[in-house]
Short mmCIF file of C-alpha atoms in Angstrom, two decimals:
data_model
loop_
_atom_site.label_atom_id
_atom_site.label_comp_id
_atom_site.label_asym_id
_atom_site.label_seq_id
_atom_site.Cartn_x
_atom_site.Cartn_y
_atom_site.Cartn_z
CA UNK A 1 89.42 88.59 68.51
CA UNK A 2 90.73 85.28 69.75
CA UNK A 3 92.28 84.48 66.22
CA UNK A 4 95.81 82.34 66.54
CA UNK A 5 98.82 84.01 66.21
CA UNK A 6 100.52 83.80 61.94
CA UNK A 7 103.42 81.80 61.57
CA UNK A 8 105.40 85.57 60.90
CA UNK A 9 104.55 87.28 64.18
CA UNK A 10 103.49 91.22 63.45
CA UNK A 11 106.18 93.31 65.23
CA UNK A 12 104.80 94.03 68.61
CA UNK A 13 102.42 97.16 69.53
CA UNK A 14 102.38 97.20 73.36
CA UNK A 15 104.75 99.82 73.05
CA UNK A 16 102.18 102.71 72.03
CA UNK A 17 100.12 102.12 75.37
CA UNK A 18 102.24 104.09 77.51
CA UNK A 19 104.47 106.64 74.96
CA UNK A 20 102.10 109.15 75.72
CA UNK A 21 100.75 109.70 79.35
CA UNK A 22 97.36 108.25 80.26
CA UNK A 23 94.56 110.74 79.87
CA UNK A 24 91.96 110.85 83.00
CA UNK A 25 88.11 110.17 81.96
CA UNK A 26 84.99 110.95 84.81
CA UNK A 27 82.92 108.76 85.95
CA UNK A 28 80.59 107.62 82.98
CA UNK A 29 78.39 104.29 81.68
CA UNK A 30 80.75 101.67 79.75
CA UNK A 31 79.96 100.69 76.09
CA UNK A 32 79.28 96.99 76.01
CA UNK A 33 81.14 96.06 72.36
CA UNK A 34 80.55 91.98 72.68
CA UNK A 35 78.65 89.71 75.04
CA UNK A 36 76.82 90.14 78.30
CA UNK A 37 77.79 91.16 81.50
CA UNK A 38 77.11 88.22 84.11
CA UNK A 39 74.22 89.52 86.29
CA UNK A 40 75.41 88.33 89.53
CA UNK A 41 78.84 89.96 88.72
CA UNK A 42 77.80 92.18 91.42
CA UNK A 43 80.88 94.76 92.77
CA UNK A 44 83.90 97.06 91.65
CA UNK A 45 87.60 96.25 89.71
CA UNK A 46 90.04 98.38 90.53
CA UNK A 47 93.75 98.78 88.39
CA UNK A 48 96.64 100.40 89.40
CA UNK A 49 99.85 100.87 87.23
CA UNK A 50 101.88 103.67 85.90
CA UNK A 51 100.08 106.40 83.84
CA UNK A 52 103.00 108.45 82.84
CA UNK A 53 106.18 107.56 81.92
CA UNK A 54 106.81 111.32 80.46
CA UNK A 55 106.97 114.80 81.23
CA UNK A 56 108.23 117.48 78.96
CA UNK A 57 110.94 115.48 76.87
CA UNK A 58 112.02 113.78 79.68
CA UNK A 59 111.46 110.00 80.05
CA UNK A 60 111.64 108.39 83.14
CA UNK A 61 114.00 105.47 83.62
CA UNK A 62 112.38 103.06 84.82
CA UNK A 63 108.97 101.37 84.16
CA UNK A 64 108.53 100.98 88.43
CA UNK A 65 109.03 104.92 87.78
CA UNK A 66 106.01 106.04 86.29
CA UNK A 67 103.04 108.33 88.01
CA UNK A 68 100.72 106.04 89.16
CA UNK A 69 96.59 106.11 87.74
CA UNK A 70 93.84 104.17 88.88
CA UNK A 71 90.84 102.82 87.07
CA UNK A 72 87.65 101.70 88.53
CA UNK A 73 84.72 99.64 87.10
CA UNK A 74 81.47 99.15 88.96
CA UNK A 75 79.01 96.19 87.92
CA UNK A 76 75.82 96.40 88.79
CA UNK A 77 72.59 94.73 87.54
CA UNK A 78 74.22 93.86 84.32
CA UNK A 79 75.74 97.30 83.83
CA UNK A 80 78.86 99.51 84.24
CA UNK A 81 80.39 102.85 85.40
CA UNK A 82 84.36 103.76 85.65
CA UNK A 83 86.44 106.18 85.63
CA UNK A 84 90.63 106.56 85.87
CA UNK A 85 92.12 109.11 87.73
CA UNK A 86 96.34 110.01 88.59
CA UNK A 87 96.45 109.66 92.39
CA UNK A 88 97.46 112.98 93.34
CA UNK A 89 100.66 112.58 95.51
CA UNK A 90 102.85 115.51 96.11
CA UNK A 91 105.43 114.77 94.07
CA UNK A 92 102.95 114.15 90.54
CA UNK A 93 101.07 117.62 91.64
CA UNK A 94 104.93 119.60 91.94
CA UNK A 95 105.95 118.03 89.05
CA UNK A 96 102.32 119.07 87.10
CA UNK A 97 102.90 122.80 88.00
CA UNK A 98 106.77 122.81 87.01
CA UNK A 99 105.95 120.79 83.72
CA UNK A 100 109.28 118.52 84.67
CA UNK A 101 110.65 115.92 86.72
CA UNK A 102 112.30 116.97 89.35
CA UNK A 103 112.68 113.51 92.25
CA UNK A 104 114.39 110.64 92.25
CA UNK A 105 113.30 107.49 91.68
CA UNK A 106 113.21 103.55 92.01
CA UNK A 107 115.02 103.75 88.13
CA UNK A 108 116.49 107.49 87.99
CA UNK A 109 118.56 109.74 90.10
CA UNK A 110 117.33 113.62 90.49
CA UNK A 111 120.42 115.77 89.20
CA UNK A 112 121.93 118.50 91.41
CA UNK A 113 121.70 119.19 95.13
CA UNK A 114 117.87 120.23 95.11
CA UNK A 115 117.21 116.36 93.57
CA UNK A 116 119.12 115.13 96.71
CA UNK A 117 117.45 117.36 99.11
CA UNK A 118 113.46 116.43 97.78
CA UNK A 119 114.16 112.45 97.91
CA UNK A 120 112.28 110.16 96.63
CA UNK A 121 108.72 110.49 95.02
CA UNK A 122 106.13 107.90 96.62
CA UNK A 123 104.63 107.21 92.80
CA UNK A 124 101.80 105.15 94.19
CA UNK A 125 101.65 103.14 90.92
CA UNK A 126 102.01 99.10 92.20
CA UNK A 127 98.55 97.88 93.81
CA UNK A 128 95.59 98.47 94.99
CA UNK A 129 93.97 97.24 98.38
CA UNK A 130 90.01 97.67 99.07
CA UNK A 131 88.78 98.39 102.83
CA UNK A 132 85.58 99.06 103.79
CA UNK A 133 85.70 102.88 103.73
CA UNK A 134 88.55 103.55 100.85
CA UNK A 135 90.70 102.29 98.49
CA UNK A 136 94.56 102.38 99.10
CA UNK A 137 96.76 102.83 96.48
CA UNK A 138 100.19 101.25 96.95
CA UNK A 139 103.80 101.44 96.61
CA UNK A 140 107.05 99.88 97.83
CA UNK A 141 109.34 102.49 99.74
CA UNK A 142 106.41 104.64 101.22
CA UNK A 143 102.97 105.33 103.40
CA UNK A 144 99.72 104.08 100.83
CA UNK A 145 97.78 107.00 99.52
CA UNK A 146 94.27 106.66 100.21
CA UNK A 147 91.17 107.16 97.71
CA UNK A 148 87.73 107.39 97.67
CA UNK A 149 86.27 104.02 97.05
CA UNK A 150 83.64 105.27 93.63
CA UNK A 151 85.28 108.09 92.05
CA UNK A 152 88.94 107.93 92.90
CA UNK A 153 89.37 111.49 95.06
CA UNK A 154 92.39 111.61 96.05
CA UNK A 155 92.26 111.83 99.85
CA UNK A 156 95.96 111.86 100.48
CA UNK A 157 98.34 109.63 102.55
CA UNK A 158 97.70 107.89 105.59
CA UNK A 159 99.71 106.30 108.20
CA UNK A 160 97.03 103.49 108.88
CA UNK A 161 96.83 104.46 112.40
CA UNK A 162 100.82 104.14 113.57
CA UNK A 163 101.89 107.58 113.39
CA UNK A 164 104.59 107.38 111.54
CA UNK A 165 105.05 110.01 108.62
CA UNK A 166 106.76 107.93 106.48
CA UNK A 167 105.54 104.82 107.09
CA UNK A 168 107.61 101.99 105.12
CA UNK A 169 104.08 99.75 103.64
CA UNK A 170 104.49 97.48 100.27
CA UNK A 171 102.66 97.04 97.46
CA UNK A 172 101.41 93.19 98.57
CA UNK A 173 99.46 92.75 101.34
CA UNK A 174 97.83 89.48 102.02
CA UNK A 175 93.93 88.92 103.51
CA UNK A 176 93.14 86.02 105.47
CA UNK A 177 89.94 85.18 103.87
CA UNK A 178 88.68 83.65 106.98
CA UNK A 179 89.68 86.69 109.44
CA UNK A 180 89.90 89.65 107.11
CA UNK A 181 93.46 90.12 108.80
CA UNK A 182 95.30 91.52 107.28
CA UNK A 183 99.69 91.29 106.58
CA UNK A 184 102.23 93.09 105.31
CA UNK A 185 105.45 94.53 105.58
CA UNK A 186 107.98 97.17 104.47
CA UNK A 187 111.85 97.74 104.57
CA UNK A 188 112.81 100.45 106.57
CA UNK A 189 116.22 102.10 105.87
CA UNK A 190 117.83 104.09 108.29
CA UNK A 191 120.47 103.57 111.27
CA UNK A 192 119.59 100.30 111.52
CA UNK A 193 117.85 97.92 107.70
CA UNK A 194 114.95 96.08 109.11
CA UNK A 195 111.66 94.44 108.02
CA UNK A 196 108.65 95.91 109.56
CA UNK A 197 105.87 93.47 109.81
CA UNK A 198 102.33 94.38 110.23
CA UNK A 199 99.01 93.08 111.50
CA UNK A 200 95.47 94.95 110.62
CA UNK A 201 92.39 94.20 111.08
CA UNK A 202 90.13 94.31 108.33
CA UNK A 203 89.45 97.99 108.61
CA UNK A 204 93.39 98.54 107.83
CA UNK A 205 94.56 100.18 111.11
CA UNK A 206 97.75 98.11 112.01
CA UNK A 207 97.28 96.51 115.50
CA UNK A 208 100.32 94.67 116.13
CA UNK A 209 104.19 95.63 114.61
CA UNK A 210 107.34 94.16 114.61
CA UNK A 211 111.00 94.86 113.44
CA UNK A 212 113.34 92.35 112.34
CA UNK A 213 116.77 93.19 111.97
CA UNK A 214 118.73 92.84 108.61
CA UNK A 215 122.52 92.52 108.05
CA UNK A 216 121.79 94.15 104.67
CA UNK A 217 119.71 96.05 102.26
CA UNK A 218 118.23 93.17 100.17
CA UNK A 219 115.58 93.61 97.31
CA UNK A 220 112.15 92.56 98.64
CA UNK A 221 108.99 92.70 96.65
CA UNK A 222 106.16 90.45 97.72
CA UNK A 223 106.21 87.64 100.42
CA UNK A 224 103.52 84.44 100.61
CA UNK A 225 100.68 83.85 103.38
CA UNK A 226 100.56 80.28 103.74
CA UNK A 227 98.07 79.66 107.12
CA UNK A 228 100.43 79.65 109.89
CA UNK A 229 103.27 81.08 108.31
CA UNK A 230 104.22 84.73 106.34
CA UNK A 231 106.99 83.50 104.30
CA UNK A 232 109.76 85.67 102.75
CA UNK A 233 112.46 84.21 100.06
CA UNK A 234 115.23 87.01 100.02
CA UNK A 235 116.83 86.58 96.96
CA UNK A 236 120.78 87.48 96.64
CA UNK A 237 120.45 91.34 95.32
CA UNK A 238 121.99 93.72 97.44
CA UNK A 239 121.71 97.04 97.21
CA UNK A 240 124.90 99.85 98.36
CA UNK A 241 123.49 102.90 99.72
CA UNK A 242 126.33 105.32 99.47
CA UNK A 243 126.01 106.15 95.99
CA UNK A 244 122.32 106.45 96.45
CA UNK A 245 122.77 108.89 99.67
CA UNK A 246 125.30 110.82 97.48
CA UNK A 247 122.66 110.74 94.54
CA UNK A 248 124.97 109.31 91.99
CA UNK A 249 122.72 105.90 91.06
CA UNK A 250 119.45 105.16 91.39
CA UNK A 251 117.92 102.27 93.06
CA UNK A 252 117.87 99.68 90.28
CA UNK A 253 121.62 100.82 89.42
CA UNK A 254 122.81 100.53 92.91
CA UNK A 255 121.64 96.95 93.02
CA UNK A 256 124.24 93.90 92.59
CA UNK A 257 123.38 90.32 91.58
CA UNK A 258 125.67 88.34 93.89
CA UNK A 259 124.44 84.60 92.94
CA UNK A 260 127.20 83.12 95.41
CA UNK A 261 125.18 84.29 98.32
CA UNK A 262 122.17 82.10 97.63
CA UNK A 263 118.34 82.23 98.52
CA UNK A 264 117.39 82.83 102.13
CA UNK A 265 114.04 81.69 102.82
CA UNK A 266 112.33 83.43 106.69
CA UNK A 267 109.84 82.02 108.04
CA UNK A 268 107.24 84.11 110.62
CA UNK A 269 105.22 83.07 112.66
CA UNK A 270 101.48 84.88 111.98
CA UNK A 271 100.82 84.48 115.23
CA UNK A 272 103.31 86.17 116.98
CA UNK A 273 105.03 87.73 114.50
CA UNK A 274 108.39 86.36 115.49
CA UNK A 275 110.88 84.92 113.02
CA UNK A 276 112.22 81.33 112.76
CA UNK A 277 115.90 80.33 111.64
CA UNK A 278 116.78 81.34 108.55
CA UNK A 279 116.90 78.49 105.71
CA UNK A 280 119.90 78.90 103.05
CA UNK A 281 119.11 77.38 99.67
CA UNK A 282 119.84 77.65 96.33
CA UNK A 283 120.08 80.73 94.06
CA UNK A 284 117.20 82.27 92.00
CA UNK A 285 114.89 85.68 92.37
CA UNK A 286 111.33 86.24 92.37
CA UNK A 287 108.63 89.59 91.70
CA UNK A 288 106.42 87.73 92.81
CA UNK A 289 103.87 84.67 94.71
CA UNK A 290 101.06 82.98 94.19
CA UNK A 291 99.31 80.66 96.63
CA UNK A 292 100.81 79.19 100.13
CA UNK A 293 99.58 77.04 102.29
CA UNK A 294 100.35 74.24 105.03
CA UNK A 295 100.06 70.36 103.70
CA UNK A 296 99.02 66.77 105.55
CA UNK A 297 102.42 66.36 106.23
CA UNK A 298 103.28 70.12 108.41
CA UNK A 299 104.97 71.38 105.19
CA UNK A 300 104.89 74.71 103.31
CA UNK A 301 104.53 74.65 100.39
CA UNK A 302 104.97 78.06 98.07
CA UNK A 303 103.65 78.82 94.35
CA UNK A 304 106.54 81.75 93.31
CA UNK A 305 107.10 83.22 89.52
CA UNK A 306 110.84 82.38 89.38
CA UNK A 307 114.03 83.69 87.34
CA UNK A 308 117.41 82.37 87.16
CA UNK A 309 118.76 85.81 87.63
CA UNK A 310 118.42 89.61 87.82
CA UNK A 311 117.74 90.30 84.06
CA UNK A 312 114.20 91.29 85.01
CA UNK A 313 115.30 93.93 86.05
CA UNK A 314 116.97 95.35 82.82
CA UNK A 315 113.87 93.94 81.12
CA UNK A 316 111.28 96.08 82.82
CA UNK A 317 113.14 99.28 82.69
CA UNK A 318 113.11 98.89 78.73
CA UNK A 319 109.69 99.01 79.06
CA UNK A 320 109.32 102.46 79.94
CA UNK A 321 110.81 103.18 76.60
CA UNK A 322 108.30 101.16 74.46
CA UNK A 323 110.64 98.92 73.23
CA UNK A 324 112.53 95.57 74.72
CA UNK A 325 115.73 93.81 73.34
CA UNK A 326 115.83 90.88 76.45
CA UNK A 327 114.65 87.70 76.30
CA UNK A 328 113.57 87.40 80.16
CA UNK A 329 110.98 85.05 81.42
CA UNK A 330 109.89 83.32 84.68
CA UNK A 331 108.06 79.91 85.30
CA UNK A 332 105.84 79.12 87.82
CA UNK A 333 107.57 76.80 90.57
CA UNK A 334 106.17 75.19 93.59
CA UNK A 335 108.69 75.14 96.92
CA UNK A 336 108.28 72.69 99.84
CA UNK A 337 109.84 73.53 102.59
CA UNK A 338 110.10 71.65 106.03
CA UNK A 339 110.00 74.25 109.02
CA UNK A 340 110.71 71.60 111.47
CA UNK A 341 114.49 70.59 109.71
CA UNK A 342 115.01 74.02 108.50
CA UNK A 343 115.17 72.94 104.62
CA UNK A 344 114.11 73.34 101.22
CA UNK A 345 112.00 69.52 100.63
CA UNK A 346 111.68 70.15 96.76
CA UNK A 347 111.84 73.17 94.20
CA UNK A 348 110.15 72.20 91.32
CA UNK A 349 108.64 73.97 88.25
CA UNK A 350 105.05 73.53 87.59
CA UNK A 351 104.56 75.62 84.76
CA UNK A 352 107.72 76.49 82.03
CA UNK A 353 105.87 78.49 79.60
CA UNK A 354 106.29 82.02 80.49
CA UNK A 355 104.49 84.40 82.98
CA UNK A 356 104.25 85.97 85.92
CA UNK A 357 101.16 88.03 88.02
CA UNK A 358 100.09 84.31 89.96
CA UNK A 359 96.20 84.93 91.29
CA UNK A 360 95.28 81.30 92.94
CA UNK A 361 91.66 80.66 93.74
CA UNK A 362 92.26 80.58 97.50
CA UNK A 363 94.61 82.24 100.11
CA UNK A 364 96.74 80.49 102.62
CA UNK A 365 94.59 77.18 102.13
CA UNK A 366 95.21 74.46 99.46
CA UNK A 367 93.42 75.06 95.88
CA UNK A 368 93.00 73.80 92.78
CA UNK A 369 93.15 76.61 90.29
CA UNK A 370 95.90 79.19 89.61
CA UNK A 371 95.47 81.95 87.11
CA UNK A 372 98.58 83.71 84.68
CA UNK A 373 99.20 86.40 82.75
CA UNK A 374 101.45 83.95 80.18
CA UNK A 375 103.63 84.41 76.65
CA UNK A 376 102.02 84.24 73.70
CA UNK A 377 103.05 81.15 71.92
CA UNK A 378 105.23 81.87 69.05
CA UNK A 379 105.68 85.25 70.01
CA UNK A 380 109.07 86.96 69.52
CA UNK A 381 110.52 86.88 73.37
CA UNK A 382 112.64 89.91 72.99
CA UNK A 383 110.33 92.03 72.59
CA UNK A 384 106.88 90.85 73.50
CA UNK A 385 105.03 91.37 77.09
CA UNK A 386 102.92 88.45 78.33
CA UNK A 387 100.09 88.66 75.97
CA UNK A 388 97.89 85.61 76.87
CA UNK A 389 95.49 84.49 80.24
CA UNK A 390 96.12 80.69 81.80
CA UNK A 391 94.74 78.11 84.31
CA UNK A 392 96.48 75.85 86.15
CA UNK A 393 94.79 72.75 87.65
CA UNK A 394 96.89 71.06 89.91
CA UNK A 395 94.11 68.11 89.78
CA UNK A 396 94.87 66.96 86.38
CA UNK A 397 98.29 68.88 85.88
CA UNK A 398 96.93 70.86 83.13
CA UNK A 399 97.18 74.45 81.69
CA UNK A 400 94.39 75.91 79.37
CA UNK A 401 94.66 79.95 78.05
CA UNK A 402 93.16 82.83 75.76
CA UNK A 403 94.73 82.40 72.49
CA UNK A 404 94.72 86.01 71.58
CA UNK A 405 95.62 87.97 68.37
CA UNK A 406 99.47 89.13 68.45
CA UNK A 407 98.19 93.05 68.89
CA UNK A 408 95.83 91.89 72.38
CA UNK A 409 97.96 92.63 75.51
CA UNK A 410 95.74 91.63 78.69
CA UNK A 411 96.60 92.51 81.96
CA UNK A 412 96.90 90.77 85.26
CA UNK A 413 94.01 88.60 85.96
CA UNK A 414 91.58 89.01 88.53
CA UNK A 415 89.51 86.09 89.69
CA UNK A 416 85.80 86.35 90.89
CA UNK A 417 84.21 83.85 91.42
CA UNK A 418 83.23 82.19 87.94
CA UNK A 419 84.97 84.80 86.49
CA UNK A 420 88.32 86.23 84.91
CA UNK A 421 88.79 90.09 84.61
CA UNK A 422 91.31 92.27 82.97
CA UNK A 423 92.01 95.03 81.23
CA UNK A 424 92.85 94.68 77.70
CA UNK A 425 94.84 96.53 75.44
CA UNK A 426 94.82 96.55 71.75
CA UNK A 427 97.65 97.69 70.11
CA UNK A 428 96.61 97.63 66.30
CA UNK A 429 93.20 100.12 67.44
CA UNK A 430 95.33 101.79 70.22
CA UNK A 431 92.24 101.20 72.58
CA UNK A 432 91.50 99.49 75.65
CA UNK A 433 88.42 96.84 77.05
CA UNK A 434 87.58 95.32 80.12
CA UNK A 435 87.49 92.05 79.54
CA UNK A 436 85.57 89.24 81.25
CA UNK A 437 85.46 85.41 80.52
CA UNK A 438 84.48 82.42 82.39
CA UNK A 439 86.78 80.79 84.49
CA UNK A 440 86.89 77.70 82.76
CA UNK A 441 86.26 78.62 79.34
CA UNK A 442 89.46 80.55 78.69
CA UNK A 443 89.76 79.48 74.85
CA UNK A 444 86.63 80.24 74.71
CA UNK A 445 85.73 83.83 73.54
CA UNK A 446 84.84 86.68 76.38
CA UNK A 447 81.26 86.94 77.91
CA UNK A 448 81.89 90.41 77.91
CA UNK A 449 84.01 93.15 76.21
CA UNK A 450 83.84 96.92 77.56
CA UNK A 451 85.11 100.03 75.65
CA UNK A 452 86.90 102.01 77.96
CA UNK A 453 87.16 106.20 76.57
CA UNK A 454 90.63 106.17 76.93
CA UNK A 455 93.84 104.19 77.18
CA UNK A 456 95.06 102.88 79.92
CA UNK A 457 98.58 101.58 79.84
CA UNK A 458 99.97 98.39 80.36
CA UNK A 459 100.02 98.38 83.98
CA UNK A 460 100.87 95.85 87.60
CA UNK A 461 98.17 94.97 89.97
CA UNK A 462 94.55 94.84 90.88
CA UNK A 463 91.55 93.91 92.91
CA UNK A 464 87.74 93.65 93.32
CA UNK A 465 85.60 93.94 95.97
CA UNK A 466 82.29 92.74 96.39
CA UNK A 467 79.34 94.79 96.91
#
């Protein structure tokens, strides 16, 4: 299965993983096809992404659009149970019984006055974040929808203990490993644009808020815990909420790259929450970080997946059609930045083969391993996802990966431990695996393959937790 790519790549087959919408299987034993599962590989993997990209003959437009679907994989004593279930938000069980779309969206603007008067659907499709009692599944713009922890019932939203309705939480919280605090934020839009941070402890109820003020609606995905500090890097997209209000773009369309405005990088305080002075630098946007953490020398220093510009963006929402004409790709970059001058020490890229999906070893402390999804080398950029797995040591400055066939799309990886999980999907048998391989044997073949009964599309973001 690891075979090397031919010298005439195979057009790609990604595309057929999420044409048709994800079909829900119950809880049920796993097929092992290859290998061993690791015996102390003791706990649960949970994926979130979109599961439908289609009702009717409608498509949705955007790949951030889709209904999101959740899959869950318990190991125990050698041996495994999952099952995938939709997360049952209002807006996927209205849309069920009237067999159409009717919201708006991150990528697509509900037509008519009834489109304007519903909003926007909270899709629930980004993340996933384990607590002790239940799993929440995760979006940008809204309150996280909670589920039960083994089968995936759909419990239904929850305000985390603040009260507010429509709680503004994103999809990337961070977890002090040492605490179990844990941050995140949202943007609130209203009378006033803000960022909301929050505080939880580990159970998830948020303890301690704050607002900061914004002179504009910016674009904000994920931000970095690094010890001391929540850092955010606001990149220059800026988004005009008039035609939005009067329902005449979507989100993505009422977004403008405006490169002359530069990078803003905020620094908070995780103590107190409050902000420091805003540091202008250069221009470039980012999905998403990796590792942060404080150095020797008082210094933070940032892993982030960057792009030269915006045309991520147009890149992703081909994907919800099965098909991409862009080449796009971020590196991985490490930032220094000095808090006491208020400036941007170095910017520097680390790793220049493509990727994205960063998952370092350790959280807010320095480490020595970072793990990629990656390009497949050779592979047509246009129209290929990231189809290989890296490791980056910063010891030896060194990057090892899968080699996979040209039809094997993995997703995200998930570190545990010794070990590498994700979800595979094979385009040629239009089937997908759990796959697990040892953390430093990447080139290696798996330990372990798992046949999962149905497929589940190329999706975003995941997690484990440990029994």
């Amino acid at each position: 299965m690891n075979a090397a790519t031919t010298s005439q790549p195979a057009p790609p087959t990604w595309g057929r993983s999420n044409v048709e919408p994800a079909m829900e299987f119950s809880m049920q034993p796993l097929r092992i096809l290859a290998g061993q599962i690791p015996i102390r590989l003791q706990g649960s993997f949970y994926r979130n992404g979109p599961g439908r990209l289609i009702r009717g003959a409608q498509t949705m437009g955007h790949w951030f659009d889709g209904d999101g679907a959740v899959l869950a994989v318990h190991f125990a004593d050698g041996r495994a149970r999952g099952t995938y279930r939709y997360v049952q938000t209002a807006g996927y069980v209205a849309e069920s019984e009237a067999d159409r779309l009717l919201y708006s969206n991150y990528g697509m603007a509900a037509p008519g006055l009834r489109g304007l008067l519903r909003g926007i659907k909270n899709v629930a499709n980004t993340a996933v974040l384990a607590l002790p009692d239940q799993l929440l599944a995760l979006w940008e713009g809204g309150a996280p929808h909670a589920l039960d922890l083994e089968d995936l019932t759909t419990i239904g939203l929850t305000d985390l203990g603040t009260g507010q309705a429509k709680l503004p939480y994103s999809a990337h919280p961070k977890v002090d490993p040492q605490t179990g605090e844990i941050f995140n934020f949202g943007v609130a839009i209203g009378a006033k644009i803000a960022i909301h941070l929050y505080q939880s402890d580990r159970t998830g109820q948020i303890s301690r808020n704050r607002s900061i003020p914004l002179p504009y609606l910016p674009l904000i995905h994920d931000f970095a815990f690094a010890g001391k500090y929540l850092v955010f890097c606001i990149s220059p997209v800026r988004i005009k909420m008039l035609p939005i209000l009067l329902n005449q773009k979507s989100f993505s369309e009422a977004m403008q790259w405006q490169p002359h405005l530069g990078t803003q990088i905020l620094l908070i305080d995780r103590e107190t929450l409050e902000p420091l002075p805003v540091i202008e630098t250069d221009t470039w946007f980012q999905w998403h970080f990796g590792n942060g953490h404080v150095n020797a020398q008082g210094q933070v220093v940032l892993e982030i997946v960057r792009y030269e510009d915006f045309q991520t963006n147009g890149f992703l929402q081909d994907v919800a059609t099965g098909q991409t004409n862009r080449a796009v790709a971020g590196q991985l970059w490490q930032l220094i930045i000095n808090p006491q001058r208020q400036r941007v020490v170095s910017n520097t890229c680390i790793v220049n083969r493509g990727c994205e999906f960063p998952v370092s070893t350790t959280v807010g402390l320095p480490g020595r391993y970072t793990y990629l999804s990656v390009q497949k080398l050779g592979g047509n950029m246009t129209q290929e996802l990231l189809g290989d797995i890296a490791r980056y040591d910063y010891q030896t400055d060194s990057l090892i990966s899968t080699n996979l066939s040209p039809h094997l799309y993995p997703s995200e990886p998930i570190w545990v431990q010794d070990w590498v999980l994700a979800t595979v999907y094979n385009g040629q048998q239009h089937q997908s695996e759990v796959w697990i391989w040892h953390g430093d044997q990447l080139p290696e073949e798996p330990l372990c393959r798992l046949q999962l009964p149905t497929v589940i599309p190329i999706g975003f973001h995941g997690t484990w937790r440990a029994r």
